[in-house]
Each structure stands twice: as C-alpha cells, then as structure tokens.
Coordinates of C-alpha atoms (C1' of nucleotides) in Angstrom, one line a residue:
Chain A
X1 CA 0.0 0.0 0.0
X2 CA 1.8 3.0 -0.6
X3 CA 1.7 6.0 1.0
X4 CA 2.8 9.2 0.7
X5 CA 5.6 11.4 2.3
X6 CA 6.5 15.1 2.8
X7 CA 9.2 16.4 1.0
X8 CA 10.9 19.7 0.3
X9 CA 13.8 21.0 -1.6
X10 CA 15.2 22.6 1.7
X11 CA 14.6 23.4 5.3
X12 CA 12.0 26.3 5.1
X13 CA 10.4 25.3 1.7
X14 CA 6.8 24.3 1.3
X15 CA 7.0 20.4 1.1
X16 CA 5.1 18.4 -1.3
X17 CA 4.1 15.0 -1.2
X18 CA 5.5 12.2 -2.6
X19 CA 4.2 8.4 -3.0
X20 CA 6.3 5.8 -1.9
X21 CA 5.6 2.1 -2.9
X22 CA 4.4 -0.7 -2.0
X23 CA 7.1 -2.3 -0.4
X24 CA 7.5 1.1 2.0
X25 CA 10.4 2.8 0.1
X26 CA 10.8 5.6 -1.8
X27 CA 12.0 5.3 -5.0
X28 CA 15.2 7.8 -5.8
X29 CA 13.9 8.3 -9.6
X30 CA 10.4 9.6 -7.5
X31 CA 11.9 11.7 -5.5
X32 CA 14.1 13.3 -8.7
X33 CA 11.4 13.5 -10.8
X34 CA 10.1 16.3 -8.5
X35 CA 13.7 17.6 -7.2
X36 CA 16.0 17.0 -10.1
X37 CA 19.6 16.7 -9.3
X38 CA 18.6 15.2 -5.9
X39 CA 20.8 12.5 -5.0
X40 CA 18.9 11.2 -1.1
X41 CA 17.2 12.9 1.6
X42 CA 18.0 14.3 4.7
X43 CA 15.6 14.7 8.1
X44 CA 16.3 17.2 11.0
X45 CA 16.4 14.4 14.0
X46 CA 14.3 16.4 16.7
X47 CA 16.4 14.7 19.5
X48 CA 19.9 15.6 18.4
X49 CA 18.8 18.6 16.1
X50 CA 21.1 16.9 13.4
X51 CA 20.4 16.3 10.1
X52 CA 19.9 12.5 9.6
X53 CA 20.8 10.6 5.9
X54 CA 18.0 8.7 4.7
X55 CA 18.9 5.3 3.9
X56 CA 19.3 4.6 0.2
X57 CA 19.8 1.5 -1.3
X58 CA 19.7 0.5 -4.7
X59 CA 17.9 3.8 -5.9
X60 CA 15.2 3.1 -2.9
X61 CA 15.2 5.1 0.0
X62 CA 14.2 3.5 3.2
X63 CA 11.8 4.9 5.7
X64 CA 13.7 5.5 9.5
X65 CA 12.3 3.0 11.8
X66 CA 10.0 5.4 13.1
X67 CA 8.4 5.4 9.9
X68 CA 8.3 7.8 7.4
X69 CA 5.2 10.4 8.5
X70 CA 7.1 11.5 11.6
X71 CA 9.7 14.0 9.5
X72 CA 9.6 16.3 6.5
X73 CA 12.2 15.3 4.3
X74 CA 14.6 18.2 2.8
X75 CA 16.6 16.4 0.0
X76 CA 20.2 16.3 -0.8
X77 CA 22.0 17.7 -3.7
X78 CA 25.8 16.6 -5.0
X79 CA 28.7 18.3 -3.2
X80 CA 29.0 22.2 -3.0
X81 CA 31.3 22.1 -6.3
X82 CA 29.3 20.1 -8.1
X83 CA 26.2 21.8 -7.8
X84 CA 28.2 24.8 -8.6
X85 CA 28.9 23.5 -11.7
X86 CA 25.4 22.7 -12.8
X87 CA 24.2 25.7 -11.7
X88 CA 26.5 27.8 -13.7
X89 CA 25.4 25.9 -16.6
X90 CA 21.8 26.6 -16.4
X91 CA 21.9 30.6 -15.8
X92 CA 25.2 30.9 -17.9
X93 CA 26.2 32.9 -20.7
X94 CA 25.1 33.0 -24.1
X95 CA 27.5 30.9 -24.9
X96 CA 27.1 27.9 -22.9
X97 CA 23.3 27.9 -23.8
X98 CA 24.1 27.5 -27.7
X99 CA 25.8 24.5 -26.3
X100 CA 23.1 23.6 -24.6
X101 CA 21.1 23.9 -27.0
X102 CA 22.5 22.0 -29.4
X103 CA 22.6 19.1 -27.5
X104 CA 20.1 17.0 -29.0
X105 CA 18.2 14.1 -27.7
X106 CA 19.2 11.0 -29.3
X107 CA 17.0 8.1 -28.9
X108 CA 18.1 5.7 -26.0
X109 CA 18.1 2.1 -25.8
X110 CA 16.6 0.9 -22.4
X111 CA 17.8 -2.7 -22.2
X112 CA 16.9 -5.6 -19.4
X113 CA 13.4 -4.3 -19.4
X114 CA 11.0 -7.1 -17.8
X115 CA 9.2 -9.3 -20.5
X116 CA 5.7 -8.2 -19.3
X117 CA 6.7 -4.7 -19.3
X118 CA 4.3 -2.6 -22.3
X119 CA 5.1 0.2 -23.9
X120 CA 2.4 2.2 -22.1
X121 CA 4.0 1.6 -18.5
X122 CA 7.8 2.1 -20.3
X123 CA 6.1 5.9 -21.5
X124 CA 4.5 6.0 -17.4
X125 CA 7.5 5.4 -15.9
X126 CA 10.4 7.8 -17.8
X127 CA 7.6 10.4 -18.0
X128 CA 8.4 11.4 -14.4
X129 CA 12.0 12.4 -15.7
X130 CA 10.3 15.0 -18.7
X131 CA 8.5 14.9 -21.7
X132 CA 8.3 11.8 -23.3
X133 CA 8.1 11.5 -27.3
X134 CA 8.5 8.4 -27.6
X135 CA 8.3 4.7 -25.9
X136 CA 8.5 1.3 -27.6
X137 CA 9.3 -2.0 -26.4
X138 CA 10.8 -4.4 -29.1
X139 CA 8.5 -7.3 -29.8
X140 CA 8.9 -10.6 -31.6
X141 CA 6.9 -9.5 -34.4
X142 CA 5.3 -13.5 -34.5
X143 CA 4.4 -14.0 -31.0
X144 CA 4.5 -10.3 -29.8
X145 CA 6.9 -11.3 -26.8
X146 CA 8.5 -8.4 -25.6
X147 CA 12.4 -9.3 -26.4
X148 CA 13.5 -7.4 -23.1
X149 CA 14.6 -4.1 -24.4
X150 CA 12.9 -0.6 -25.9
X151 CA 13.7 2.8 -27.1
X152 CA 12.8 5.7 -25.3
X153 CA 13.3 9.6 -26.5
X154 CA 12.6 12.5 -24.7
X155 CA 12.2 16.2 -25.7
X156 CA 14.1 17.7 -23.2
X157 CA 17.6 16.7 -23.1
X158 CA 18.0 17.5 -19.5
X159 CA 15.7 14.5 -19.2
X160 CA 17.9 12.7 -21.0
X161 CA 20.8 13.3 -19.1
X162 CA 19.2 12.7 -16.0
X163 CA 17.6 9.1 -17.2
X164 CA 21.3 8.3 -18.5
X165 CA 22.8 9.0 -15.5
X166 CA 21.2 6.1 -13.2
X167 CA 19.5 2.6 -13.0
X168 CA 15.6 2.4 -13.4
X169 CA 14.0 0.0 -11.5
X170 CA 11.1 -1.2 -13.8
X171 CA 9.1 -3.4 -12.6
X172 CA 10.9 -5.2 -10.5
X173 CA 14.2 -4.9 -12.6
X174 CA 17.4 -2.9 -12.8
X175 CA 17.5 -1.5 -16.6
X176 CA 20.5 0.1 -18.0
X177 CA 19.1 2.9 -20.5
X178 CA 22.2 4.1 -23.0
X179 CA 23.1 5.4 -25.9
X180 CA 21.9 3.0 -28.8
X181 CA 25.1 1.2 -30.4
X182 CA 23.4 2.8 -33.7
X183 CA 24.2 5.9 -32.5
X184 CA 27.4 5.3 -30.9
X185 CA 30.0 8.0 -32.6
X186 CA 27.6 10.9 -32.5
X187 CA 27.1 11.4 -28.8
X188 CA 30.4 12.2 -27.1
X189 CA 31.2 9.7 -24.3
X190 CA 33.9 9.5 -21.4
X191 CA 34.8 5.8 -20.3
X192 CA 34.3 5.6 -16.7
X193 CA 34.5 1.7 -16.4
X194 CA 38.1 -0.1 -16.3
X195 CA 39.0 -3.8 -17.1
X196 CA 40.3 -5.6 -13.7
X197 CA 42.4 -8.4 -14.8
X198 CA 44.2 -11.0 -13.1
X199 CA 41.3 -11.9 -10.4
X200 CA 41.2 -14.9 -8.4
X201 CA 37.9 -16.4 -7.7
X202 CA 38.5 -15.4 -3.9
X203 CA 38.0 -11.7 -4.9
X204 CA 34.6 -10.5 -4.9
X205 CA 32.6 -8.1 -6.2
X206 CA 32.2 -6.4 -2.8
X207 CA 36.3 -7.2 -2.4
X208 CA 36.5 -5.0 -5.6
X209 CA 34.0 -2.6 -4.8
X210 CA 35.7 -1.8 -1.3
X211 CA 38.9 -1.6 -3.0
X212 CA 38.6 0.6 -5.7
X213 CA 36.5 2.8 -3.5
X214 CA 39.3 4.4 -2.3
X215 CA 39.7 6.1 -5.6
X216 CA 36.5 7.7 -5.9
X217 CA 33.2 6.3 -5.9
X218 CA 32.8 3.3 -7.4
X219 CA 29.4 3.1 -9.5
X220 CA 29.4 -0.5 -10.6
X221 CA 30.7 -3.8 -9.9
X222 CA 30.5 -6.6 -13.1
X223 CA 32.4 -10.1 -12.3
X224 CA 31.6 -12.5 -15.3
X225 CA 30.0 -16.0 -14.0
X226 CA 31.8 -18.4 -14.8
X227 CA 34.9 -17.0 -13.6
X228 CA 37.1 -15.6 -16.0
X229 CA 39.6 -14.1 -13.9
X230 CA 38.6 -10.3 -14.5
X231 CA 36.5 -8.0 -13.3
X232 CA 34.9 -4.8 -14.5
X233 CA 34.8 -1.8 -12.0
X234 CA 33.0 1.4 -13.0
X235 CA 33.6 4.8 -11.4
X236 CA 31.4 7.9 -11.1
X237 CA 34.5 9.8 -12.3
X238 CA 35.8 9.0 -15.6
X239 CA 38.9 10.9 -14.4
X240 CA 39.5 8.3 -11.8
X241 CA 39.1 5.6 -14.0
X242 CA 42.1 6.9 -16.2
X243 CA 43.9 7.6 -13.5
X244 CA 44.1 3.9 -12.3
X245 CA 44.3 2.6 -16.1
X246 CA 47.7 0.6 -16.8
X247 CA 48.2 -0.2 -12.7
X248 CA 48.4 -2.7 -10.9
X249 CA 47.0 -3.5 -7.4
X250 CA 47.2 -5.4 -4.5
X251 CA 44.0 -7.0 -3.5
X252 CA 43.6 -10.0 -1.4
X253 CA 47.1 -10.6 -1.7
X254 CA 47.0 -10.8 -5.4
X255 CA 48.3 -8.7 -8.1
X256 CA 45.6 -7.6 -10.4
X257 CA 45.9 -5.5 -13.4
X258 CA 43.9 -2.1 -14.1
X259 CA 43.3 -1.0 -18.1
X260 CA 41.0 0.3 -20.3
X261 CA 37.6 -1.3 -20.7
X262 CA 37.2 -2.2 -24.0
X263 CA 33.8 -1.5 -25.1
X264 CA 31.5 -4.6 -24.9
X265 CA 30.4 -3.8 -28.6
X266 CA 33.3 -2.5 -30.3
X267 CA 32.9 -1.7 -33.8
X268 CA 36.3 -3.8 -34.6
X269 CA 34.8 -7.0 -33.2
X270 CA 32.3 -7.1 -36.0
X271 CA 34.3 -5.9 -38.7
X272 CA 33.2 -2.7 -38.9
X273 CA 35.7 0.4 -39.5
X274 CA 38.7 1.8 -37.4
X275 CA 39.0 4.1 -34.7
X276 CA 38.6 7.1 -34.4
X277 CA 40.7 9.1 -32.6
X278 CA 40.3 10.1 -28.9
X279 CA 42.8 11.2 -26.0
X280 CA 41.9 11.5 -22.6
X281 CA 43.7 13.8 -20.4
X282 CA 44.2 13.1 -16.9
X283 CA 43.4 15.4 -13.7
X284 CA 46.8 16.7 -13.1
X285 CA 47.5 16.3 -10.0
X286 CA 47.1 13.0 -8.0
X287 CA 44.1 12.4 -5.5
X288 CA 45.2 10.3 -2.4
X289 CA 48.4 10.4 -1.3
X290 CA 49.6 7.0 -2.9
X291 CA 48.5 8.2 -6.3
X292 CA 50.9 8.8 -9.1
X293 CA 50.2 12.2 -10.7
X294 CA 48.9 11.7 -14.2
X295 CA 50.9 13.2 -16.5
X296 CA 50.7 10.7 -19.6
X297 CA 47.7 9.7 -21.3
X298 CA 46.0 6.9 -23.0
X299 CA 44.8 6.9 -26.5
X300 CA 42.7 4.7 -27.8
X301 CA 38.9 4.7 -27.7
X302 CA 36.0 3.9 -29.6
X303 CA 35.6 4.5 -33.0
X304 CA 33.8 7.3 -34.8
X305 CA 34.6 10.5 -33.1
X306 CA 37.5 12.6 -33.1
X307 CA 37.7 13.8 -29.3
X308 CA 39.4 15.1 -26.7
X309 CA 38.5 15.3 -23.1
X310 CA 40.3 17.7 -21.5
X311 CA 41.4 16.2 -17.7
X312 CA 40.5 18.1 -14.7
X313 CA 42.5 20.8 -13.8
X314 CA 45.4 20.8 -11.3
X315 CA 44.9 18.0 -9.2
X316 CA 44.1 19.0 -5.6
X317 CA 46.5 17.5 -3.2
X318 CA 43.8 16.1 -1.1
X319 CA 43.8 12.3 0.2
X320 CA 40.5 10.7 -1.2
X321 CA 37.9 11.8 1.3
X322 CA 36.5 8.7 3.4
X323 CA 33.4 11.3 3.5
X324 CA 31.7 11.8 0.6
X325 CA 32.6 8.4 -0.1
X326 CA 30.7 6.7 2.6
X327 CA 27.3 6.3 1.6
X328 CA 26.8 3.5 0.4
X329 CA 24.1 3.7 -2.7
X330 CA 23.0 6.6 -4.7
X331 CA 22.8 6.0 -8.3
X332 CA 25.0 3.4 -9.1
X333 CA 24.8 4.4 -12.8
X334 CA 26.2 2.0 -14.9
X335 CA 27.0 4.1 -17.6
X336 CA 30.6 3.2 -19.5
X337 CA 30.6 6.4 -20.4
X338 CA 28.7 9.1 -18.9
X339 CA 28.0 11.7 -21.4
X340 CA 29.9 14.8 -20.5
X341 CA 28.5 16.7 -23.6
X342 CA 24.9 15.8 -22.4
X343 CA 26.1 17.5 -19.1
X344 CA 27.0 20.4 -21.2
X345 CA 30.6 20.8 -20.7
X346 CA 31.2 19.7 -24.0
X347 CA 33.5 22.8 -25.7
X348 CA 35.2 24.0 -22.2
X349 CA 38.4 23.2 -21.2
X350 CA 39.6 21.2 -18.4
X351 CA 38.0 22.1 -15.0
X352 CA 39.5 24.6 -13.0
X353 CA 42.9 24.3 -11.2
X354 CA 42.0 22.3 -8.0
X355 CA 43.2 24.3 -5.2
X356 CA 45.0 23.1 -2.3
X357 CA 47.7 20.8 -3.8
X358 CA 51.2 21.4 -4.8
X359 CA 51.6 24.1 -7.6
X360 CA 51.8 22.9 -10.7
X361 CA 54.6 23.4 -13.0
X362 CA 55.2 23.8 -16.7
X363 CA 57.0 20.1 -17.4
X364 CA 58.6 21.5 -20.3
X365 CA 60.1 24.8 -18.9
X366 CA 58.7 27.0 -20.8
X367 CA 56.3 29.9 -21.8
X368 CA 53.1 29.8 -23.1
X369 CA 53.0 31.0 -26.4
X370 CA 49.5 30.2 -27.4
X371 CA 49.1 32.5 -30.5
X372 CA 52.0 31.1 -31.9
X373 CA 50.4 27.6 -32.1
X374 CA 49.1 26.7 -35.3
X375 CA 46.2 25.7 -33.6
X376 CA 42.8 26.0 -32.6
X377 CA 43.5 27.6 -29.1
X378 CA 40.6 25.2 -26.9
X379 CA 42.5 22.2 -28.6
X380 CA 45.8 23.7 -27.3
X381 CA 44.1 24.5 -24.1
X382 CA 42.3 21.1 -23.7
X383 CA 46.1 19.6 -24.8
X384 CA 48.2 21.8 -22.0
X385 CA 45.3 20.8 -19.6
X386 CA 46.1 17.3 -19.8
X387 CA 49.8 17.5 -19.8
X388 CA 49.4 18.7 -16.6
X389 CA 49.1 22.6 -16.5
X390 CA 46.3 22.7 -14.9
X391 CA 43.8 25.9 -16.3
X392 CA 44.6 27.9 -19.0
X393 CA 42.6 31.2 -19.1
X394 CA 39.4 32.0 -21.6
X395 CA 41.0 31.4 -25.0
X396 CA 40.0 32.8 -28.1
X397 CA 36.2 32.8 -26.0
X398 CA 36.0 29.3 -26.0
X399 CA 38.5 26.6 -24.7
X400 CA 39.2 27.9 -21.0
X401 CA 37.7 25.9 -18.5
X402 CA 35.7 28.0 -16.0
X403 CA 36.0 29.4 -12.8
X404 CA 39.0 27.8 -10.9
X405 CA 37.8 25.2 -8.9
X406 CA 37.1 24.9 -5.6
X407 CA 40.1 23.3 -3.9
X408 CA 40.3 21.2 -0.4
X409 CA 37.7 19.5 -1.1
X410 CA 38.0 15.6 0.6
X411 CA 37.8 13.9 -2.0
X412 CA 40.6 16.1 -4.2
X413 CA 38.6 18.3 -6.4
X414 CA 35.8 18.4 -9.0
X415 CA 34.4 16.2 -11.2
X416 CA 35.9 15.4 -14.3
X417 CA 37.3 18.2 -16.6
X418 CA 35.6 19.1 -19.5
X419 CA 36.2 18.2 -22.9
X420 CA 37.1 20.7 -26.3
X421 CA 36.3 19.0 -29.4
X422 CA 39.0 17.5 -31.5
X423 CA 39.5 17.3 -35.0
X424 CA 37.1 14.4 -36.5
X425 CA 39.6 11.9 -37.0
X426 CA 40.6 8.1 -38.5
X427 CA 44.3 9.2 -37.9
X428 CA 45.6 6.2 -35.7
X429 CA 46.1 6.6 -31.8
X430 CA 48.9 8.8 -31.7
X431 CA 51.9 8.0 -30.6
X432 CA 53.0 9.4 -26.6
X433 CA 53.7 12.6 -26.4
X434 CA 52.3 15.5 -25.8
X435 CA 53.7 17.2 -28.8
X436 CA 53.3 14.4 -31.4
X437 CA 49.6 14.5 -30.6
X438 CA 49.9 18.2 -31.3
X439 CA 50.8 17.9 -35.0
X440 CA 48.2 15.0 -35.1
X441 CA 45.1 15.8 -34.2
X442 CA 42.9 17.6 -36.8
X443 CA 44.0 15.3 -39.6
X444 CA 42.1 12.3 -40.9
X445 CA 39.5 11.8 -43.0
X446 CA 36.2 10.3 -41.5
X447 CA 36.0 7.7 -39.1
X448 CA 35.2 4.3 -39.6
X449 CA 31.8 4.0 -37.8
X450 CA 30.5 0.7 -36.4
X451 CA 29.5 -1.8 -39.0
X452 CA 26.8 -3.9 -38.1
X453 CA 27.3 -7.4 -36.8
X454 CA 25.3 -11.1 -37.8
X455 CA 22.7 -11.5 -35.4
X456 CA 22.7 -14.0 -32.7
X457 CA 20.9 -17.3 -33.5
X458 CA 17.3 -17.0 -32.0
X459 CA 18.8 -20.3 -29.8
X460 CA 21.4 -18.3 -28.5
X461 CA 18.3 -15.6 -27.3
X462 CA 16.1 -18.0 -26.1
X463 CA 18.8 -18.6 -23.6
X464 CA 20.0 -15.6 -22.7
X465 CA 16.4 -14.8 -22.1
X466 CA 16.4 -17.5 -19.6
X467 CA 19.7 -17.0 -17.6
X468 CA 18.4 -13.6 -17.4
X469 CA 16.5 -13.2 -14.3
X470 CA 19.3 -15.4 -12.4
X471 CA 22.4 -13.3 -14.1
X472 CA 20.4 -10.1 -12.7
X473 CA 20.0 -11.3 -9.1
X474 CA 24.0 -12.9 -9.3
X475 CA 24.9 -9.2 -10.1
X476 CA 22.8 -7.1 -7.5
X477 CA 21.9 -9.3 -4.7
X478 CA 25.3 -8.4 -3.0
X479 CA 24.5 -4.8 -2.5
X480 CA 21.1 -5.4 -1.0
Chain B
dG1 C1' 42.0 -19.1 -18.1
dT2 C1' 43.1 -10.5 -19.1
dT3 C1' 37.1 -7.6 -22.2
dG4 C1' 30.7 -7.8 -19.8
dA5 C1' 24.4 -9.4 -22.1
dG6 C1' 20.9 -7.6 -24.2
dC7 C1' 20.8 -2.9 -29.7
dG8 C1' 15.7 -0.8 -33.4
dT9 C1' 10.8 -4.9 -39.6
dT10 C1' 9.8 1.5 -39.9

DNA sequence: GTTGAGCGTT
C-alpha cells in the first residue's frame, strides 16, 4: 500500500508529497522527478537537532524506523562544487546555452526491461524524468513477446541526461538505459569503467568494490560467471578511472591489473571500420596520497569520433575523502561512459585548477605562447590541460575551463574536466607525447563508424532470455 | 584461463 511522504527541496520550503511504494520505500527516480539533481534525503532528527541521511539502497530510500510520516524530508544535492557547476550551466552565458542547445536528444536504448513490461507503462515510468516522445518496447513480431529491451526519446535533453545517469528500477528490474550502439560516434562519451584483470575467484565483487572505493566512488561492480579471472569496476569519475588505467594492485594478496575497458560492442569486433581518434587527459594532480600524478595519457577509444577530453584541472592534493565516499548507494549508474557533452561541458576546457595541492609546474620549462600555435586555441588548451598545466585562461572565447575550482575538497577536487572537441579523426592513436599529438590531431579523413554485426541465433536468445533473471539477481543481490 | 548481455521490420 503505498503512501505518501512530505518532501521539500530545503529546510524552510513548502514540502510536497510524494508516493512511496508498495514495499514502504521511496524510489530515488520519485523523488528526482520532483527535485532534479537530488541524490537522497535528509531529516532534521528532533532529538539531536542533526540532520539525519536517509537510507538509500539501490535507488530506494528506506523509511527510519519510526516510519516515514514522523519528518519532512529536505533532500540532498551533489557536493557544494558540483552543484556549482550545474548551476553555472543553467543561468550561464550565451554561450554555454548555444551548447546547450545544441545538444540533441538521441533516442536511448533501455535494455533488461522485464518481459511483461508494455510500452504504455515504459512511457508511465520515464515520464516522471520529462516529456516523453517516444516509448516502444521491441516485440517478436510472431508471437509479440517483448524481447527485453525498448527505445525511449525524450524532448528535453535535461531529461535525458538525467535518465542516463542512473539505474531504473522497472518493474521489478534494474534497466541500463544508453546510448543505442546505432548511434554510438555521435554522442560524445567518457569511459568511466576499467577492465580488472588477473582476479582470483576469492575476490569478490564487494572485495573490488571496497577496494577501488578508495579512488572515488565506485558506481558499478560486473564479475563475469563463470569465472574468468577479470573483473569490471566502473567509477562515477571517468577521471579516476584513467587515472588507475595501466596499474596494478594489491587486492587479497593478489596482483591484479587495471586497463581500459574495452567497449562490450566495439565496432572492430564485428568488422566494422577503425577508430577514431580520442585522447583523454588526466586530472593533473594525483588524489590520495599513494597516487601517481597523471601526466601521460592513454589513447585509444572507440571509433567514430575525433575527441578530446580535456582532464580536470590541477589536481588538488587532497587524500581521497572517506566522507563523501561513505554512503553507500545513490545511483550506481552504470554508464561506461557518462556523457559529459549531455552535461553540457562539451567545448570547455579542463576544470578549473583544483586548489590546495602542490603548484603545478610547466613540465617543459617554458612559456606559453598560445598564438604562436598553429592551432585551434581550446585544442591547445584542452592539450596543455592534460599535460598537466592545470587551467589555461578564456581562450580565443571558447577553450578555458571556468572558474578555478574549488580546492580542499575531501575527495581532491571536482568532477571530471571538461572536454574541447577535437578534429574528427581516422588518424591512428597517436603516438605518446604531448607534442606528437599536437601535429596529429585535426587530420584524418572520417572515421570508420560501427559496422553492423550477424545476429545472434534465435537459440542463443532463447537462452539468454532465460539466464536472465538469475544473471540479474548474481549481479545485484550483494548490494542489497 | 586479461574484455561484460541484451541494440531498433519503420
């Protein structure tokens, strides 16, 4: 029987009500679709006069014991510089509105769905994130079984964003909604997920989880059954995710091996054409105090696009933050590759210097010189960013990151940098070095984008269909 | 034993 609860954006506002389900929680994607940007809720507990978390599990907030009609709940936003950031996008400049702007919706691929689920209740549900134009779940066209995934498309890409950046539960099941692979190459993407190699069946999911956690918050957990001896770990911050890329750890008392996550449909499994051509910057300076400064940078990537994510600014010297990590829950978005352009940061340079660390210093020893680059400034800027200098100012009104960011933070700075566009490119991966990529980037003719791949036998279906349910429960039932 | 599950009759 569900009920409903009194919420309000903060202490002092008039509270609305919200429903919570059956089973006596409150669903996070509820609670957003009222409050978006919410990530929990927070009561004032009249005994201590201290604000209380709310429990929040899975995307489902738990009631206290008491119950949850004895409070009005006042929810919770990301940290101070996060916010920060989104709310200089919305008021912002002309500028960062024709970005905005320009970000289209793309259809989205919502995949796991539940086999009974219709496309009325798919439109019900994602409706509470913004304007829906259009739902459909993919049928068998003989027997009309629903074959477990759908498209959604919203108006508003804000919507979009916000679907993209979490779980749905629907009925009853965790559904990933992405990018379609038909689209992959048109919507920018950051890779937050790593490859964990090297596992022994001893370490766990929770082992890895636990681990990595350390880093920055770890969004996702994927061990393959049977065991295979690797691991995938996914990070809210694509920036830590690079960071740990080509390391290796200790865990359990085995050495396991950190690199890229390769994406699970790569064009060049199925024949399709090349890559494109895509560098990822690093945050400059490290984050916890056993963590190598990231200097380097890794470049290879997914086909298609030309790109270049500018790395976070200087790195703040911070060690990683036990707060702000220690909440268990919130979204654990399992997005590969959250979609920094959907969060509108496409076009700016790296994020602004993290305070609070060691100064950085220009590797190469000398001065900046930007006009005399035969190059588009932000690509210059977006390249000095990840070689470590940290923010370069407003260039030629486009590539400078934006304010300086807020240093001494726990957890070691902002979210990931932005990202300037790059060149389109099928150049190759460039060689290392920060200069070589310079004279690279803005050549190559069109990407190769993904070629399409046989289909899977209706047998092989019929039993994934099956091992389905049990492969859900093996991957969740640990963070209950 | 080092790369995950699933991707659109228009």
């Amino acid at each position: 029987m569900s009920s409903y609860l009194q919420v309000a954006e903060d202490e002092g506002e008039e509270p609305i009500e919200l429903p919570s389900e059956d089973d006596g929680t409150l669903l996070l994607s509820t609670l957003a679709a009222q409050f978006p940007g919410t990530c929990g809720l927070k009561y004032r507990n009249p005994e201590t006069k201290t604000m209380r978390g709310v429990r929040l599990v899975e995307g489902k907030l738990h009631a206290p014991d008491e119950g949850w009609d004895k409070h009005v709940y006042y929810c919770v936003f990301p940290k101070e510089n996060k916010r920060k950031l989104d709310d200089h996008l919305e008021n912002s400049t002309a500028k960062t509105k024709r970005m905005e702007t320009k970000a289209k919706c793309s259809d989205l691929i919502i995949l796991g769905l539940p086999w009974k689920t219709t496309e009325q209740q798919l439109r019900e549900y994602f409706e509470s994130f913004g304007e829906v134009l259009m739902a459909q779940v993919k049928k068998d066209p003989k027997t009309g079984q629903s074959k477990g995934f759908g498209f959604i498309r919203f108006a508003n890409h804000d919507a979009q964003v916000r679907v993209m950046s979490q779980r749905h539960l629907i009925d009853g099941r965790w559904c990933d909604v992405k990018v379609p692979n038909s689209k992959e190459g048109q919507v920018h993407q950051v890779p937050c997920k790593v490859f964990v190699g090297r596992c022994t069946e001893d370490i766990s999911a929770d082992d890895l989880r636990e681990y990595f956690s350390k880093f920055g918050e770890v969004t996702d957990v994927f061990i393959p059954k049977p065991f295979r001896a690797f691991a995938f770990v996914t990070f809210l911050d694509p920036e830590v995710a690079q960071t740990l890329c080509g390391e290796d750890h200790i865990i359990k008392q085995v050495s396991v091996h950190v690199s890229e996550a390769s994406p699970k449909n790569d064009s060049s499994h199925r024949g399709g054409g090349g890559f494109g051509h895509m560098i990822r910057g690093g945050g400059g300076g490290g984050r916890g105090h056993d963590q190598k400064g990231f200097g380097g940078y890794q470049a290879t990537g997914p086909g298609g696009n030309g790109m270049y994510q500018g790395g976070g600014g200087g790195g703040g010297g911070g060690v990683v933050g036990e707060e702000g990590l220690g909440g268990r829950g919130g979204n654990r978005g399992s997005l590969d590759m959250p979609n920094l352009q959907a969060l509108g940061i496409t076009g700016q340079g790296g994020g602004g210097g993290g305070g609070g660390g060691q100064n950085l210093t220009n590797p190469l020893g000398m001065g900046l010189n930007l006009g005399a680059l035969p190059m588009n400034p932000a690509l210059v800027a977006a390249a000095l960013n990840q070689a470590g200098w940290g923010l370069i100012g407003n260039l030629q009104g486009g590539g400078g990151g934006g304010a300086g960011g807020g240093g001494g933070a726990p957890d070691g700075g902002g979210p990931a940098g932005g990202q300037a566009q790059g060149g389109q490119g099928g150049a190759p991966p460039p060689q290392p070095g920060f200069l070589n990529w310079m004279s690279q980037v803005g050549g190559g003719g069109a990407a190769g984008g993904g070629g399409g791949g046989p289909n899977p036998a209706q047998a092989q279906h019929q039993q994934a269909w099956q091992q389905r349910d049990k492969q859900q429960n093996f991957k969740y039932e640990k963070y209950d």
